[in-house]
Short mmCIF file of C-alpha atoms in Angstrom, two decimals:
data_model
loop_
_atom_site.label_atom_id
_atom_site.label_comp_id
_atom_site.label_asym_id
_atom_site.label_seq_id
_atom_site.Cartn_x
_atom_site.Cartn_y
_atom_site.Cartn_z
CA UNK A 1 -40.86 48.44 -52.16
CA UNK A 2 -37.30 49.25 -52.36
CA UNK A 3 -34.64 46.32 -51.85
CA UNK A 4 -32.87 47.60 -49.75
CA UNK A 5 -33.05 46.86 -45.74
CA UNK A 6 -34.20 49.63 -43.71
CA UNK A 7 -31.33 51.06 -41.23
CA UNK A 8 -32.72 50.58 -37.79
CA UNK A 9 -33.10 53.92 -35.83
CA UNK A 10 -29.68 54.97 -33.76
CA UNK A 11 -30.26 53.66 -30.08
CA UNK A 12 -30.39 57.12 -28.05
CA UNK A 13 -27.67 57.87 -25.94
CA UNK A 14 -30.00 58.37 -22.93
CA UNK A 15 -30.94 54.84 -23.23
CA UNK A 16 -27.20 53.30 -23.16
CA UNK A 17 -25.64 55.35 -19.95
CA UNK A 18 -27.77 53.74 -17.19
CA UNK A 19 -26.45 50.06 -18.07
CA UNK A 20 -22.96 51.09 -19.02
CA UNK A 21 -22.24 50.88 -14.87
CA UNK A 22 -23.51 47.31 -14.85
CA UNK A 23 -21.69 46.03 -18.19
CA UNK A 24 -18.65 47.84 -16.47
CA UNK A 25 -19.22 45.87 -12.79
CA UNK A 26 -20.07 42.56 -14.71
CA UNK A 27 -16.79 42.92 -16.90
CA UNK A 28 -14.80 43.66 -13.23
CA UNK A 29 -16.51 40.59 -11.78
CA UNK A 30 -15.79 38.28 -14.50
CA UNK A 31 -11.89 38.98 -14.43
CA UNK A 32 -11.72 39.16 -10.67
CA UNK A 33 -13.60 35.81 -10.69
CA UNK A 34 -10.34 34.52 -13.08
CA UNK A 35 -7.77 36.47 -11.16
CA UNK A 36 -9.26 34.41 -8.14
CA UNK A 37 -8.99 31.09 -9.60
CA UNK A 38 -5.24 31.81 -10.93
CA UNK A 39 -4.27 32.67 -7.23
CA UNK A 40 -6.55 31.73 -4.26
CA UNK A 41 -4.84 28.64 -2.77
CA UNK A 42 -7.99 27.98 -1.06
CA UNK A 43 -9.45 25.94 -4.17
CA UNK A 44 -8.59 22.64 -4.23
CA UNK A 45 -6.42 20.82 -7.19
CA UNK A 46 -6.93 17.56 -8.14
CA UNK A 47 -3.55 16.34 -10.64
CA UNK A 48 -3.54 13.44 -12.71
CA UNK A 49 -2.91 10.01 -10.15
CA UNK A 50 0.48 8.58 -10.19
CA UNK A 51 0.93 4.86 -10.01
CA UNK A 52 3.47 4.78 -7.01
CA UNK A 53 6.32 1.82 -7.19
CA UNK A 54 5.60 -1.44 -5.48
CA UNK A 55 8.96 -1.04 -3.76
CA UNK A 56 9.09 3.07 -3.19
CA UNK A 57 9.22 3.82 0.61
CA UNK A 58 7.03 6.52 1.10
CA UNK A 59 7.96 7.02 4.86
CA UNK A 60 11.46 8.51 4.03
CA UNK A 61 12.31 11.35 2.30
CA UNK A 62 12.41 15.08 2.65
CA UNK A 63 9.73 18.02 2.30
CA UNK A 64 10.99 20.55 -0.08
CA UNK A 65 9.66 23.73 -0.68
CA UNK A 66 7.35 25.06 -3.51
CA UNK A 67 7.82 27.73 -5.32
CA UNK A 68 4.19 28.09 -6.89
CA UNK A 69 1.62 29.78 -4.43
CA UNK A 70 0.56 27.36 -1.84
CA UNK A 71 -3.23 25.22 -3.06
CA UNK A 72 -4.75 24.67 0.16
CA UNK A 73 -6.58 21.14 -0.45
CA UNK A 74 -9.86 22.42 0.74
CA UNK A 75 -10.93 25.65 2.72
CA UNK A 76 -12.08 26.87 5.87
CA UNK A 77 -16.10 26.31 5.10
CA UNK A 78 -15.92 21.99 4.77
CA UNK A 79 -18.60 20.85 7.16
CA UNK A 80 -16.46 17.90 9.22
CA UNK A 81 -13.59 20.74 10.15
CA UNK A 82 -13.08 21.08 14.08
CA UNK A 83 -12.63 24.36 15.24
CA UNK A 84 -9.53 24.02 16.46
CA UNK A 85 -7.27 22.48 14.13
CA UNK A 86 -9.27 25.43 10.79
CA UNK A 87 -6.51 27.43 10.52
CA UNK A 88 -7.41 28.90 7.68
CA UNK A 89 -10.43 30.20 9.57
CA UNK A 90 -8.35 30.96 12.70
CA UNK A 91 -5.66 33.16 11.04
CA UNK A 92 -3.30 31.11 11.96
CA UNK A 93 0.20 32.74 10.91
CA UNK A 94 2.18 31.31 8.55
CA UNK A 95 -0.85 29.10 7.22
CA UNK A 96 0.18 29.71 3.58
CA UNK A 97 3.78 28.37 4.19
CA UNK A 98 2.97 25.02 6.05
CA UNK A 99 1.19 24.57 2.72
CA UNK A 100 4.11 25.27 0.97
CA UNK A 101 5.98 22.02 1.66
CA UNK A 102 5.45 19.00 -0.45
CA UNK A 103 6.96 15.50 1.04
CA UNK A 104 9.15 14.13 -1.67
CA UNK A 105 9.69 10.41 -0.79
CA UNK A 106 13.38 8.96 -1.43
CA UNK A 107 14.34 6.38 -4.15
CA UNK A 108 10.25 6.94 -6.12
CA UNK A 109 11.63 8.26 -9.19
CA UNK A 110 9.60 11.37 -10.28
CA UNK A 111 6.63 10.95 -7.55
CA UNK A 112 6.08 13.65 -5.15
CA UNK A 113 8.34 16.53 -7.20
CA UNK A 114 5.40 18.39 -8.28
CA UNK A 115 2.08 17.08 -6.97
CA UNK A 116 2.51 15.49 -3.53
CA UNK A 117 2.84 11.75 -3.08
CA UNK A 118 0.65 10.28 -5.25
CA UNK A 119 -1.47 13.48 -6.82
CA UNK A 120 -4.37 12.53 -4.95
CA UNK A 121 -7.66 12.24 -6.82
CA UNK A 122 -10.61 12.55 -4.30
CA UNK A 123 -13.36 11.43 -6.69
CA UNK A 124 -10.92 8.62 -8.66
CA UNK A 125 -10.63 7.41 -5.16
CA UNK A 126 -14.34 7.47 -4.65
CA UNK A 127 -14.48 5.72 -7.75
CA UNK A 128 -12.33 2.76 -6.79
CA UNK A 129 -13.85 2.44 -3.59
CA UNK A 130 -17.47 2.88 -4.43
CA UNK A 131 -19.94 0.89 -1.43
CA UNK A 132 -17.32 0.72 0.32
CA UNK A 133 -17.18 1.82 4.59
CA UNK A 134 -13.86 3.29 5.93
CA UNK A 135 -13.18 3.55 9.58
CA UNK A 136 -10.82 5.05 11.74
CA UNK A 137 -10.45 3.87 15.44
CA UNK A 138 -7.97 5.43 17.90
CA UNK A 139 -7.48 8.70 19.74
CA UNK A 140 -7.63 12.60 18.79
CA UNK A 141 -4.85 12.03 16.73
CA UNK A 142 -6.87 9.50 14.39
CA UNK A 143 -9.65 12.25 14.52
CA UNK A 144 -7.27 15.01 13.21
CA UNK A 145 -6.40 12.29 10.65
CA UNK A 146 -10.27 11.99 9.58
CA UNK A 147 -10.66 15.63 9.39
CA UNK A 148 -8.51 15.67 6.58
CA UNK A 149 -9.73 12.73 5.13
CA UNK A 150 -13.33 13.47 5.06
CA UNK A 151 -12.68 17.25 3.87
CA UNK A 152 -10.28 15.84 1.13
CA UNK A 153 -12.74 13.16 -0.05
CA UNK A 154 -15.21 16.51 -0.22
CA UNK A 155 -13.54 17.61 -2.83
CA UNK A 156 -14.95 14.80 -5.09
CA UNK A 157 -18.54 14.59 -3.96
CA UNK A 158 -19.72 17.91 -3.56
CA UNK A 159 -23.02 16.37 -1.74
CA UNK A 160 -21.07 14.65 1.19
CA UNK A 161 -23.14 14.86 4.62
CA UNK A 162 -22.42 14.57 7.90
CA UNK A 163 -23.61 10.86 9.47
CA UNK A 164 -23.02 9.11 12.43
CA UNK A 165 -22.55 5.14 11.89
CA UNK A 166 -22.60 2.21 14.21
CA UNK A 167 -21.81 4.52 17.54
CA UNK A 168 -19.27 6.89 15.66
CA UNK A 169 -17.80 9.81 17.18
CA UNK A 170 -17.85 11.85 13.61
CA UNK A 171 -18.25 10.92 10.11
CA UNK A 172 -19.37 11.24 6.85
CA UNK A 173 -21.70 9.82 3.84
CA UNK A 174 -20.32 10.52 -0.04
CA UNK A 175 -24.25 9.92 -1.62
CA UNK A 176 -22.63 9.56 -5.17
CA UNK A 177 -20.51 6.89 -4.42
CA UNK A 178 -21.86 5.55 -1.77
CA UNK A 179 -19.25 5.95 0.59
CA UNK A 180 -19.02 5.99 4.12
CA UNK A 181 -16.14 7.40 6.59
CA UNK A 182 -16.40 6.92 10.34
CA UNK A 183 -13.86 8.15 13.45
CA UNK A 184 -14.68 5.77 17.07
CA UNK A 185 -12.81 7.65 19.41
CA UNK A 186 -11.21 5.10 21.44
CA UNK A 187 -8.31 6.34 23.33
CA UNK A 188 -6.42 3.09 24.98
CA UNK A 189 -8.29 0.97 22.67
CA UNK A 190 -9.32 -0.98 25.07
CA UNK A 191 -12.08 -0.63 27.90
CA UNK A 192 -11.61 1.50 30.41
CA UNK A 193 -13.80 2.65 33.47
CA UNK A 194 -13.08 5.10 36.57
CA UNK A 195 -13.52 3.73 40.08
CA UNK A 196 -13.79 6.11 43.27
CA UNK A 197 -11.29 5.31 45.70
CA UNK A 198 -14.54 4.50 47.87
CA UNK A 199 -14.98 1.68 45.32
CA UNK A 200 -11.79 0.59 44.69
CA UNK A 201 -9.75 -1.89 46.55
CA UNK A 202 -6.69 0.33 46.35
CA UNK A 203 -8.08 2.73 48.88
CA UNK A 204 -5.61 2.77 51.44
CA UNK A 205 -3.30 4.82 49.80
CA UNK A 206 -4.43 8.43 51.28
CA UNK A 207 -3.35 10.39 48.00
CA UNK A 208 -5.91 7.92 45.61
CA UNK A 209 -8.66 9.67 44.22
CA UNK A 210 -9.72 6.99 42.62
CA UNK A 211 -8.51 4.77 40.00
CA UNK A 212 -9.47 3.82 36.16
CA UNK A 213 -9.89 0.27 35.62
CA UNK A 214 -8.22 -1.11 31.70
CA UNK A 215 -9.61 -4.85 30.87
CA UNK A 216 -7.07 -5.18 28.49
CA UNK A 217 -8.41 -7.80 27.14
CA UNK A 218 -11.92 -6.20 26.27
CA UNK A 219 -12.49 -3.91 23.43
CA UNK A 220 -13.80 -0.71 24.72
CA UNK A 221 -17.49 -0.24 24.16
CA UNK A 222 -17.04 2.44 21.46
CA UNK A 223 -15.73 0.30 18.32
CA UNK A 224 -16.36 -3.49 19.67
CA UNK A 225 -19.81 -3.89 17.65
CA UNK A 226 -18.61 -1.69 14.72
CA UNK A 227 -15.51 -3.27 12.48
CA UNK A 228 -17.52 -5.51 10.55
CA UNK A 229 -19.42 -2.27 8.86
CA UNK A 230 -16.04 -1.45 7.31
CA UNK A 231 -14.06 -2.85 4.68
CA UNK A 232 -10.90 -0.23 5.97
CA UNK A 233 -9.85 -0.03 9.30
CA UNK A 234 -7.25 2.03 10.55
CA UNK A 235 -6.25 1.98 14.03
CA UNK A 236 -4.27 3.72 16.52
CA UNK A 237 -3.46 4.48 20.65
CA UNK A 238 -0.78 6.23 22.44
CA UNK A 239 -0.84 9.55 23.25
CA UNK A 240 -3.09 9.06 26.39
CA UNK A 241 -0.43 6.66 27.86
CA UNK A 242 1.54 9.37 29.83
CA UNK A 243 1.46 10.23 33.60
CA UNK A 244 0.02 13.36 32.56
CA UNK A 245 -3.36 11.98 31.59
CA UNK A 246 -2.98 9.52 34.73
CA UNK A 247 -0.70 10.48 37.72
CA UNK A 248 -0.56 9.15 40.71
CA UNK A 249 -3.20 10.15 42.47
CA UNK A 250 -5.65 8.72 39.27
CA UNK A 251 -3.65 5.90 37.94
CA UNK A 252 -4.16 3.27 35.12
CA UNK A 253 -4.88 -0.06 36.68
CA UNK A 254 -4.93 -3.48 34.73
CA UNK A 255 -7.01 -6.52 34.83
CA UNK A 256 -6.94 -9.90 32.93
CA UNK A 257 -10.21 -12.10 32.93
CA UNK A 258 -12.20 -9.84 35.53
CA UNK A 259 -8.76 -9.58 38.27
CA UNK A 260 -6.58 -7.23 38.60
CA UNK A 261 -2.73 -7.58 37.56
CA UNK A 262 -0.65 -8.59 40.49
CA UNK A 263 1.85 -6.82 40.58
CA UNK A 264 0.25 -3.70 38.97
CA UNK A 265 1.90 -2.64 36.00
CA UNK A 266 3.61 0.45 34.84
CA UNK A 267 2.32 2.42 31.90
CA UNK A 268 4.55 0.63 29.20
CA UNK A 269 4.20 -2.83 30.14
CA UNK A 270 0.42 -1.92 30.54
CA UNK A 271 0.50 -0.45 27.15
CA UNK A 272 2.45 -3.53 25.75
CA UNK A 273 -0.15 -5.52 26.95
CA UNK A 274 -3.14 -4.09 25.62
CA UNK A 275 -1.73 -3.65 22.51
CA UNK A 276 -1.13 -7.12 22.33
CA UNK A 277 -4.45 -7.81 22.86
CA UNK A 278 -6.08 -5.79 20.64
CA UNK A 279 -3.39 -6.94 17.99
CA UNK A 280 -4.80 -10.71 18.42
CA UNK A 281 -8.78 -9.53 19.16
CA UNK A 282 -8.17 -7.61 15.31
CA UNK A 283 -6.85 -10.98 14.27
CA UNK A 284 -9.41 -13.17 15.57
CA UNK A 285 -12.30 -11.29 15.53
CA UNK A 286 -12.00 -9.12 12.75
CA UNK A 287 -12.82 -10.30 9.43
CA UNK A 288 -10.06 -11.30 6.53
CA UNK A 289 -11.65 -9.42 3.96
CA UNK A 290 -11.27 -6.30 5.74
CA UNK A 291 -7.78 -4.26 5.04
CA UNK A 292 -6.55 -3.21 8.14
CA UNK A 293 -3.99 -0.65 9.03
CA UNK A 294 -2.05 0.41 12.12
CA UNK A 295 -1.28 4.05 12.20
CA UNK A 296 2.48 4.93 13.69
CA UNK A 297 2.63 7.66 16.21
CA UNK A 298 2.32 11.23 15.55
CA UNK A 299 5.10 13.41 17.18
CA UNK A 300 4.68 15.86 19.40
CA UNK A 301 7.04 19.24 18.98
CA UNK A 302 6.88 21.00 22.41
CA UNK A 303 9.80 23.16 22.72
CA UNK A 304 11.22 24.54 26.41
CA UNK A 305 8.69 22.98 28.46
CA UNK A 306 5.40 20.87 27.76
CA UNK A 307 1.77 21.42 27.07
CA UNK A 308 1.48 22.08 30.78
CA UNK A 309 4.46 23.89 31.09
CA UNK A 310 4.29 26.91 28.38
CA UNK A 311 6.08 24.75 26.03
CA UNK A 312 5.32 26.29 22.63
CA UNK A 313 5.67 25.58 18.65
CA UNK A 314 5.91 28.91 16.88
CA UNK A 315 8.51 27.70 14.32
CA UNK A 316 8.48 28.81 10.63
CA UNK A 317 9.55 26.08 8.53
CA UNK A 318 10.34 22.31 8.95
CA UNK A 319 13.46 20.76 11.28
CA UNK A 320 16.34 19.23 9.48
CA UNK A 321 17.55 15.71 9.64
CA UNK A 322 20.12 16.57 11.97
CA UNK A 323 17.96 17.99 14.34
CA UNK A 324 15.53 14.93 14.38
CA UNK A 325 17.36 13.32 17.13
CA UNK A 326 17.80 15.68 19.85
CA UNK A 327 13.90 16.49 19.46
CA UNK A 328 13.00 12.18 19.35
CA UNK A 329 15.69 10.21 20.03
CA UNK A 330 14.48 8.36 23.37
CA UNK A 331 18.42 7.98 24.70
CA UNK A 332 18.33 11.49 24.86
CA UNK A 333 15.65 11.84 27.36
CA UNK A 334 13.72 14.81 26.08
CA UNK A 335 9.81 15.84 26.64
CA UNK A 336 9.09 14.50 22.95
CA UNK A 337 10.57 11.11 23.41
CA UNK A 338 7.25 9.16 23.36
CA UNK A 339 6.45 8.41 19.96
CA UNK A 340 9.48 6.62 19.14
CA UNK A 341 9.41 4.51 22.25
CA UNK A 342 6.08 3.74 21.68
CA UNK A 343 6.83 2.98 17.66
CA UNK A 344 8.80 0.25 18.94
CA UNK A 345 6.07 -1.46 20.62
CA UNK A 346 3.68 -1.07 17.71
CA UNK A 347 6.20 -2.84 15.47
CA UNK A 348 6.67 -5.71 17.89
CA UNK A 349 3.21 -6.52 18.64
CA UNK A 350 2.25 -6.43 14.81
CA UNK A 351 5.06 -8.86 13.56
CA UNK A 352 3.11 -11.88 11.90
CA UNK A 353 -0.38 -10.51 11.70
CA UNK A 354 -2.16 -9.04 8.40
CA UNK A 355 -1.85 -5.69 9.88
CA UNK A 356 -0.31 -3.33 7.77
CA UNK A 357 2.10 -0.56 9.52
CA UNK A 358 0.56 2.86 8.34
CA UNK A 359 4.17 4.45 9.06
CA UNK A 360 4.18 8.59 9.27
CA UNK A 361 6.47 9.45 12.25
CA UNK A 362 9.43 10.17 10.54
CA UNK A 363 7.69 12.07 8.06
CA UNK A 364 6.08 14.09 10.39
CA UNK A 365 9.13 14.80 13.24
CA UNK A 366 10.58 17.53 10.77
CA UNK A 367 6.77 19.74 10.78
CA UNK A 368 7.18 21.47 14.21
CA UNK A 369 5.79 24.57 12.05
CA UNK A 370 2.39 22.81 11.19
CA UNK A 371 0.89 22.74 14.37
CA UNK A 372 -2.09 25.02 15.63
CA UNK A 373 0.09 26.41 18.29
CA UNK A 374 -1.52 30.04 19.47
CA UNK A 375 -4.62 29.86 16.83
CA UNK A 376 -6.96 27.47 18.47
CA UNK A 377 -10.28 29.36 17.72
CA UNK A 378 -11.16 30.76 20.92
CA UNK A 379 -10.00 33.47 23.04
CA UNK A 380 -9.40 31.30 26.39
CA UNK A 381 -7.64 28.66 24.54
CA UNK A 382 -4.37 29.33 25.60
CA UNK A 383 -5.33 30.03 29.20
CA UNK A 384 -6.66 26.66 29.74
CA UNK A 385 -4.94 24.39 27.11
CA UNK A 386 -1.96 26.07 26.33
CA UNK A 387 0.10 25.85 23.23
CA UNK A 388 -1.39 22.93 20.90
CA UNK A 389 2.01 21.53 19.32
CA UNK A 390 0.75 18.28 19.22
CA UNK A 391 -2.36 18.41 16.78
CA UNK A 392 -2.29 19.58 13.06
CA UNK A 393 -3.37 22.21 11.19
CA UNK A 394 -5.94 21.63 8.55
CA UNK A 395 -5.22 22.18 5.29
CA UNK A 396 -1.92 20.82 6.38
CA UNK A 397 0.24 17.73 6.88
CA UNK A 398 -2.95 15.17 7.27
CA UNK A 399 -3.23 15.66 3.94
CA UNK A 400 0.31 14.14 3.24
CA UNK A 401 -1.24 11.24 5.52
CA UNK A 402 -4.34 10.80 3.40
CA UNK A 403 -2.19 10.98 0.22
CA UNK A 404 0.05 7.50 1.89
CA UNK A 405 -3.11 6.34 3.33
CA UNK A 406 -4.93 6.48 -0.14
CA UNK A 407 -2.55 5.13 -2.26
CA UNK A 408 -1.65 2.17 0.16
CA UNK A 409 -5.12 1.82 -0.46
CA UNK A 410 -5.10 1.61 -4.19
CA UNK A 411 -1.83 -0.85 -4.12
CA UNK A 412 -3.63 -3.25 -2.41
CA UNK A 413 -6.72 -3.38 -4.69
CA UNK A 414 -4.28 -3.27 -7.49
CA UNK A 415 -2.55 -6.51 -5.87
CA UNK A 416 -6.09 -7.99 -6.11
CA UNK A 417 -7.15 -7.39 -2.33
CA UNK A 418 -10.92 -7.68 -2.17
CA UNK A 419 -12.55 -5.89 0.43
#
């Protein structure tokens, strides 16, 4: 037997050409699969966390411009997106340069530069608040909030489902850390029911359709049984106190202890009131243990005319300071006026509670480029709703929100707050 291996026989050539094609496809896949995850800024990036400064004021700053391809958070495909506010899936223009802004927050050394506010970590957040319920109670503006939250928070448990929680409007479940989110839509906070003008006492006047009864000092039906399930609660109202959700002819009407208010009340002394109510309901009813938030308003950025009057949004980057004003200020009168006004209240009524002020106006007022505007998702939209320039696209600035929101979070565990 000789020592010497025998040379396996040559492979024929006839048997090589049929799976050259598929070595040849699997070799294109592979590096298209790497070109992808260099460039798609639909995959989400999770940085290493920064530990913010105790005394950094995240609400002031400036957004400055990237110049790396925009990272959209999450894509168009999470589960809790609405329709409306998926820009990504609505080809809404410009979508990759909303997402091109990063808030940089003044006097925080090196935070927000690079990563955002804090580098938010979905799953390290997870982490630190593992068993834990959070809960968002308020208007649509809350619920665009929650969007963002819940679809970040994805990110970190890939096995999130949808659940429904203690009369929830919309939430979510994070199975691996045992998480729950919740939205109670709850637009004036407090209860509120509508009366025919055949029911109701103010039926003389021949223009009354009918009016909607606010017990501002009952907690509407929608969130009354549910704050002790969380151990986060973050609250807001506002944008349905305008004569444009109630006019005249289908006004707000107030009652204390089963009576109506004599003299009836105008919409900001009725919303001082009920937020002053709520304010001392949270305190008294509420428990300590649970860390509670109050969520600023969200500007609106309707430009020659409002939602109902072809006002429209179609800007392509971010206001400057100087412009802030005109648009807000409330001296100078102008159709976006109402969340400063109302800001005012909100501090007020808060002064000497444990309420902590979630504060993103300011923020915010320079993004009239980040709303849906034209791309709601349906063909009607505009027809019926007009121009939306008062929600937010998602991926988009809620995810500058959930970046405060999270990390005023994490300072208070780190302060030793037990929830």
């Amino acid at each position: 037997m000789s020592p010497w291996k025998k040379k396996p026989a040559p492979t024929p050539v006839c048997c090589i050409r049929p799976i050259l094609p598929c070595i040849a496809a699997t070799l294109m896949c592979i590096s298209v699969f790497f070109l992808f995850l260099q460039h798609s800024p639909h995959l989400p990036h999770h940085p290493v966390p920064v530990t913010i400064q105790a005394s950094c004021d995240v609400s002031r700053g400036k957004w400055v411009r990237s110049e790396q391809p925009p990272r959209f958070r999450y894509n168009y495909t999470c589960p809790f997106h609405r329709n409306s506010w998926n820009c990504v899936k609505n080809r809404r223009k410009g979508i990759e340069e909303i997402n091109s802004w990063t808030w940089v927050p003044e006097g925080c050394g090196s935070v927000g530069r690079e990563e955002g506010i804090l580098g938010f970590d979905p799953a390290m957040f997870l982490r630190r608040m593992k068993g834990k319920n959070i809960g968002f109670i308020g208007d649509s503006l809350n619920e665009n909030f929650v969007v963002a939250f819940l679809c970040s928070l994805r990110e970190g448990d890939g096995g999130a489902k949808k659940t429904k929680r203690r009369n929830s409007w919309r939430g979510g479940y994070f199975p691996k850390f045992n998480v729950t989110v919740g939205y109670h839509r709850s637009v004036l906070l407090a209860k509120y029911q509508w009366q025919p003008a055949n029911e109701s006492k103010h039926s003389g006047d021949t223009d009354l359709k009918g009016i909607y009864r606010v017990d501002i000092d009952v907690p509407s039906d929608d969130w009354i049984n549910a704050t002790t399930f969380y151990d986060v609660l973050v609250f807001n109202t506002g944008h349905w106190w305008g004569f444009d959700k109630f006019p005249k002819e289908t006004p707000l009407v107030f009652f204390r202890d089963g009576k109506a208010i004599i003299p009836a009340l105008g919409l900001l002394n009725g919303f001082q009131l009920v937020l002053s109510s709520m304010v001392q309901y949270i305190e008294r009813e509420v428990p300590r243990k649970t860390m509670k938030f109050w969520r600023t308003q969200s500007p609106r950025h309707f430009h020659g005319g409002d939602w109902n009057q072809n006002g429209s949004c179609l800007f392509k980057k971010p206001l400057k300071e100087d412009q802030l004003d005109a648009w807000f200020e409330p001296a100078n009168n102008g159709i976006n006026k109402e969340a400063r006004v109302l800001n005012k209240l909100i501090w007020n009524a808060l002064q000497g509670t444990d309420i902590k002020l979630l504060d993103l106006t300011h923020l915010s007022e320079f993004r009239a480029d980040a709303h849906p505007a034209l791309w709601l998702g349906r063909e009607d939209a505009l027809s019926i709703w007009g121009q939306d320039c008062l929600h937010w696209c998602l991926p988009g600035l809620p995810d500058t929100w959930v970046d405060i929101l999270a990390a005023q979070i994490i300072q208070q565990l780190d302060k030793g707050f037990e929830v």
